[in-house]
PDB file of C-alpha atoms in Angstrom:
ATOM      1  CA  UNK U  27      40.584-123.652 -27.003  1.00  0.00           C
ATOM      2  CA  UNK U  28      43.246-125.547 -25.110  1.00  0.00           C
ATOM      3  CA  UNK U  29      45.917-123.458 -23.395  1.00  0.00           C
ATOM      4  CA  UNK U  30      49.031-125.203 -22.133  1.00  0.00           C
ATOM      5  CA  UNK U  31      51.202-123.620 -19.457  1.00  0.00           C
ATOM      6  CA  UNK U  32      54.778-124.466 -20.304  1.00  0.00           C
ATOM      7  CA  UNK U  33      58.346-123.183 -20.078  1.00  0.00           C
ATOM      8  CA  UNK U  34      60.609-121.915 -22.825  1.00  0.00           C
ATOM      9  CA  UNK U  35      64.349-121.414 -22.956  1.00  0.00           C
ATOM     10  CA  UNK U  36      65.919-118.453 -24.732  1.00  0.00           C
ATOM     11  CA  UNK U  37      69.315-116.979 -25.326  1.00  0.00           C
ATOM     12  CA  UNK U  38      70.030-114.271 -22.745  1.00  0.00           C
ATOM     13  CA  UNK U  39      68.817-111.590 -25.196  1.00  0.00           C
ATOM     14  CA  UNK U  40      65.412-113.344 -25.413  1.00  0.00           C
ATOM     15  CA  UNK U  41      66.055-114.756 -28.884  1.00  0.00           C
ATOM     16  CA  UNK U  42      65.447-118.308 -30.021  1.00  0.00           C
ATOM     17  CA  UNK U  43      66.653-119.550 -33.426  1.00  0.00           C
ATOM     18  CA  UNK U  44      67.176-115.977 -34.579  1.00  0.00           C
ATOM     19  CA  UNK U  45      63.678-114.789 -33.623  1.00  0.00           C
ATOM     20  CA  UNK U  46      63.391-111.917 -31.108  1.00  0.00           C
ATOM     21  CA  UNK U  47      60.712-112.316 -28.435  1.00  0.00           C
ATOM     22  CA  UNK U  48      59.338-109.817 -25.906  1.00  0.00           C
ATOM     23  CA  UNK U  49      57.734-110.439 -22.519  1.00  0.00           C
ATOM     24  CA  UNK U  50      53.959-110.041 -22.621  1.00  0.00           C
ATOM     25  CA  UNK U  51      53.713-110.371 -26.406  1.00  0.00           C
ATOM     26  CA  UNK U  52      51.778-113.014 -28.308  1.00  0.00           C
ATOM     27  CA  UNK U  53      53.053-114.635 -31.477  1.00  0.00           C
ATOM     28  CA  UNK U  54      51.350-116.765 -34.114  1.00  0.00           C
ATOM     29  CA  UNK U  55      52.448-118.936 -37.028  1.00  0.00           C
ATOM     30  CA  UNK U  56      50.743-121.319 -39.460  1.00  0.00           C
ATOM     31  CA  UNK U  57      52.033-124.790 -38.541  1.00  0.00           C
ATOM     32  CA  UNK U  58      53.121-126.767 -35.496  1.00  0.00           C
ATOM     33  CA  UNK U  59      55.387-129.710 -36.293  1.00  0.00           C
ATOM     34  CA  UNK U  60      57.520-130.938 -33.422  1.00  0.00           C
ATOM     35  CA  UNK U  61      61.230-130.118 -33.895  1.00  0.00           C
ATOM     36  CA  UNK U  62      60.490-128.465 -37.260  1.00  0.00           C
ATOM     37  CA  UNK U  63      57.895-125.671 -37.174  1.00  0.00           C
ATOM     38  CA  UNK U  64      56.023-123.646 -34.618  1.00  0.00           C
ATOM     39  CA  UNK U  65      56.803-122.307 -31.178  1.00  0.00           C
ATOM     40  CA  UNK U  66      58.441-124.887 -28.927  1.00  0.00           C
ATOM     41  CA  UNK U  67      58.363-125.104 -25.121  1.00  0.00           C
ATOM     42  CA  UNK U  68      58.283-127.822 -22.462  1.00  0.00           C
ATOM     43  CA  UNK U  69      55.541-128.615 -19.965  1.00  0.00           C
ATOM     44  CA  UNK U  70      58.153-129.971 -17.550  1.00  0.00           C
ATOM     45  CA  UNK U  71      60.615-127.096 -17.081  1.00  0.00           C
ATOM     46  CA  UNK U  72      63.514-129.486 -16.412  1.00  0.00           C
ATOM     47  CA  UNK U  73      63.182-130.701 -20.025  1.00  0.00           C
ATOM     48  CA  UNK U  74      64.215-127.199 -21.160  1.00  0.00           C
ATOM     49  CA  UNK U  75      67.749-127.985 -19.975  1.00  0.00           C
ATOM     50  CA  UNK U  76      68.059-130.537 -22.797  1.00  0.00           C
ATOM     51  CA  UNK U  77      67.763-127.684 -25.264  1.00  0.00           C
ATOM     52  CA  UNK U  78      69.176-124.663 -23.399  1.00  0.00           C
ATOM     53  CA  UNK U  79      72.059-124.634 -20.926  1.00  0.00           C
ATOM     54  CA  UNK U  80      71.031-123.108 -17.582  1.00  0.00           C
ATOM     55  CA  UNK U  81      74.356-121.241 -17.415  1.00  0.00           C
ATOM     56  CA  UNK U  82      73.913-119.551 -20.791  1.00  0.00           C
ATOM     57  CA  UNK U  83      70.144-119.128 -21.070  1.00  0.00           C
ATOM     58  CA  UNK U  84      67.043-117.571 -19.558  1.00  0.00           C
ATOM     59  CA  UNK U  85      63.709-119.299 -19.043  1.00  0.00           C
ATOM     60  CA  UNK U  86      60.180-117.943 -19.118  1.00  0.00           C
ATOM     61  CA  UNK U  87      56.710-119.238 -18.413  1.00  0.00           C
ATOM     62  CA  UNK U  88      54.672-119.293 -21.615  1.00  0.00           C
ATOM     63  CA  UNK U  89      51.155-120.126 -22.706  1.00  0.00           C
ATOM     64  CA  UNK U  90      50.794-122.252 -25.825  1.00  0.00           C
ATOM     65  CA  UNK U  91      47.607-122.674 -27.844  1.00  0.00           C
ATOM     66  CA  UNK U  92      46.272-123.096 -31.363  1.00  0.00           C
ATOM     67  CA  UNK U  93      47.413-126.205 -33.212  1.00  0.00           C
ATOM     68  CA  UNK U  94      49.549-128.384 -30.927  1.00  0.00           C
ATOM     69  CA  UNK U  95      52.047-131.181 -31.547  1.00  0.00           C
ATOM     70  CA  UNK U  96      53.767-133.203 -28.816  1.00  0.00           C
ATOM     71  CA  UNK U  97      57.130-134.905 -28.549  1.00  0.00           C
ATOM     72  CA  UNK U  98      57.414-138.621 -27.766  1.00  0.00           C
ATOM     73  CA  UNK U  99      60.686-138.356 -25.825  1.00  0.00           C
ATOM     74  CA  UNK U 100      59.864-135.576 -23.353  1.00  0.00           C
ATOM     75  CA  UNK U 101      57.306-132.882 -22.580  1.00  0.00           C
ATOM     76  CA  UNK U 102      58.175-130.635 -25.541  1.00  0.00           C
ATOM     77  CA  UNK U 103      55.149-129.101 -27.272  1.00  0.00           C
ATOM     78  CA  UNK U 104      55.040-127.244 -30.589  1.00  0.00           C
ATOM     79  CA  UNK U 105      52.225-124.732 -31.025  1.00  0.00           C
ATOM     80  CA  UNK U 106      50.973-122.184 -33.522  1.00  0.00           C
ATOM     81  CA  UNK U 107      50.382-119.592 -30.780  1.00  0.00           C
ATOM     82  CA  UNK U 108      52.545-118.577 -27.845  1.00  0.00           C
ATOM     83  CA  UNK U 109      52.398-115.841 -25.226  1.00  0.00           C
ATOM     84  CA  UNK U 110      55.630-115.000 -23.425  1.00  0.00           C
ATOM     85  CA  UNK U 111      55.266-114.707 -19.663  1.00  0.00           C
ATOM     86  CA  UNK U 112      57.606-113.772 -16.871  1.00  0.00           C
ATOM     87  CA  UNK U 113      61.179-114.921 -16.443  1.00  0.00           C
ATOM     88  CA  UNK U 114      61.628-117.760 -13.961  1.00  0.00           C
ATOM     89  CA  UNK U 115      64.688-118.481 -11.850  1.00  0.00           C
ATOM     90  CA  UNK U 116      66.143-121.875 -10.966  1.00  0.00           C
ATOM     91  CA  UNK U 117      64.126-122.102  -7.743  1.00  0.00           C
ATOM     92  CA  UNK U 118      60.860-121.538  -9.657  1.00  0.00           C
ATOM     93  CA  UNK U 119      61.890-124.106 -12.276  1.00  0.00           C
ATOM     94  CA  UNK U 120      62.543-126.730  -9.609  1.00  0.00           C
ATOM     95  CA  UNK U 121      59.253-125.966  -7.845  1.00  0.00           C
ATOM     96  CA  UNK U 122      57.336-126.162 -11.147  1.00  0.00           C
ATOM     97  CA  UNK U 123      59.077-129.431 -12.072  1.00  0.00           C
ATOM     98  CA  UNK U 124      58.077-130.981  -8.736  1.00  0.00           C
ATOM     99  CA  UNK U 125      54.502-129.809  -9.273  1.00  0.00           C
ATOM    100  CA  UNK U 126      54.528-131.203 -12.837  1.00  0.00           C
ATOM    101  CA  UNK U 127      55.581-134.636 -11.576  1.00  0.00           C
ATOM    102  CA  UNK U 128      53.210-134.541  -8.597  1.00  0.00           C
ATOM    103  CA  UNK U 129      50.238-133.616 -10.803  1.00  0.00           C
ATOM    104  CA  UNK U 130      50.864-136.699 -12.921  1.00  0.00           C
ATOM    105  CA  UNK U 131      51.519-139.155 -10.085  1.00  0.00           C
ATOM    106  CA  UNK U 132      49.169-141.460  -8.215  1.00  0.00           C
ATOM    107  CA  UNK U 133      50.386-140.000  -4.896  1.00  0.00           C
ATOM    108  CA  UNK U 134      48.121-136.971  -5.167  1.00  0.00           C
ATOM    109  CA  UNK U 135      45.149-139.224  -4.457  1.00  0.00           C
ATOM    110  CA  UNK U 136      43.957-139.238  -0.897  1.00  0.00           C
ATOM    111  CA  UNK U 137      46.290-141.263   1.271  1.00  0.00           C
ATOM    112  CA  UNK U 138      45.017-144.529   2.754  1.00  0.00           C
ATOM    113  CA  UNK U 139      44.621-143.840   6.479  1.00  0.00           C
ATOM    114  CA  UNK U 140      43.735-147.433   7.352  1.00  0.00           C
ATOM    115  CA  UNK U 141      47.269-148.834   7.382  1.00  0.00           C
ATOM    116  CA  UNK U 142      49.346-146.250   9.230  1.00  0.00           C
ATOM    117  CA  UNK U 143      52.679-147.064  10.819  1.00  0.00           C
ATOM    118  CA  UNK U 144      54.828-144.994  13.171  1.00  0.00           C
ATOM    119  CA  UNK U 145      57.947-145.785  15.133  1.00  0.00           C
ATOM    120  CA  UNK U 146      60.096-143.635  17.397  1.00  0.00           C
ATOM    121  CA  UNK U 147      63.071-144.244  19.616  1.00  0.00           C
ATOM    122  CA  UNK U 148      64.717-142.150  22.292  1.00  0.00           C
ATOM    123  CA  UNK U 149      63.820-140.775  25.690  1.00  0.00           C
ATOM    124  CA  UNK U 150      60.313-139.267  25.895  1.00  0.00           C
ATOM    125  CA  UNK U 151      59.385-140.307  22.332  1.00  0.00           C
ATOM    126  CA  UNK U 152      55.754-140.181  21.260  1.00  0.00           C
ATOM    127  CA  UNK U 153      53.936-141.900  18.383  1.00  0.00           C
ATOM    128  CA  UNK U 154      50.251-141.958  17.580  1.00  0.00           C
ATOM    129  CA  UNK U 155      48.210-143.432  14.742  1.00  0.00           C
ATOM    130  CA  UNK U 156      44.595-143.906  13.850  1.00  0.00           C
ATOM    131  CA  UNK U 157      42.981-146.204  11.309  1.00  0.00           C
ATOM    132  CA  UNK U 158      42.540-149.921  10.792  1.00  0.00           C
ATOM    133  CA  UNK U 159      45.769-151.954  11.038  1.00  0.00           C
ATOM    134  CA  UNK U 160      47.623-149.088  12.753  1.00  0.00           C
ATOM    135  CA  UNK U 161      51.005-149.844  14.259  1.00  0.00           C
ATOM    136  CA  UNK U 162      53.054-147.681  16.583  1.00  0.00           C
ATOM    137  CA  UNK U 163      56.193-148.674  18.386  1.00  0.00           C
ATOM    138  CA  UNK U 164      58.492-146.745  20.679  1.00  0.00           C
ATOM    139  CA  UNK U 165      61.578-147.477  22.706  1.00  0.00           C
ATOM    140  CA  UNK U 166      63.260-145.387  25.345  1.00  0.00           C
ATOM    141  CA  UNK U 167      62.427-143.964  28.756  1.00  0.00           C
ATOM    142  CA  UNK U 168      58.974-142.356  29.057  1.00  0.00           C
ATOM    143  CA  UNK U 169      57.949-143.539  25.585  1.00  0.00           C
ATOM    144  CA  UNK U 170      54.286-143.310  24.637  1.00  0.00           C
ATOM    145  CA  UNK U 171      52.515-145.069  21.781  1.00  0.00           C
ATOM    146  CA  UNK U 172      48.830-144.856  21.041  1.00  0.00           C
ATOM    147  CA  UNK U 173      46.680-146.382  18.331  1.00  0.00           C
ATOM    148  CA  UNK U 174      43.025-146.334  17.483  1.00  0.00           C
ATOM    149  CA  UNK U 175      41.222-148.444  14.922  1.00  0.00           C
TER     150      UNK U 175
END
């Protein structure tokens, strides 16, 4: 069974579309149709702001499972099962959004160490690099640059 960690916006009283939720509880329904039926949340927490104003809402981590349907325009997911997790603040939302983007980027692959570049300027500046095609440049009194590779 696939479980998706996502984020859900609520009114401040933990209601959504007239339904009352509780932290730690699990809920289930029959169908998941994006924007029509099921429990909706977003994998990218920033997408929640399209549906719930940060000034008037609260946000929680949730786990979605069962039948799943995805949205073409953003990371919204509809599911037939949802478990309500802890409330998250703005700092946690930003951190989770950065992680969401990082996890889906090519930058998480190991960096190529064969083409490093460094430059420094100022008195007593230091730069060092290793790897093929390394470049280091410094300017200023007592500057040091070292390369290997």
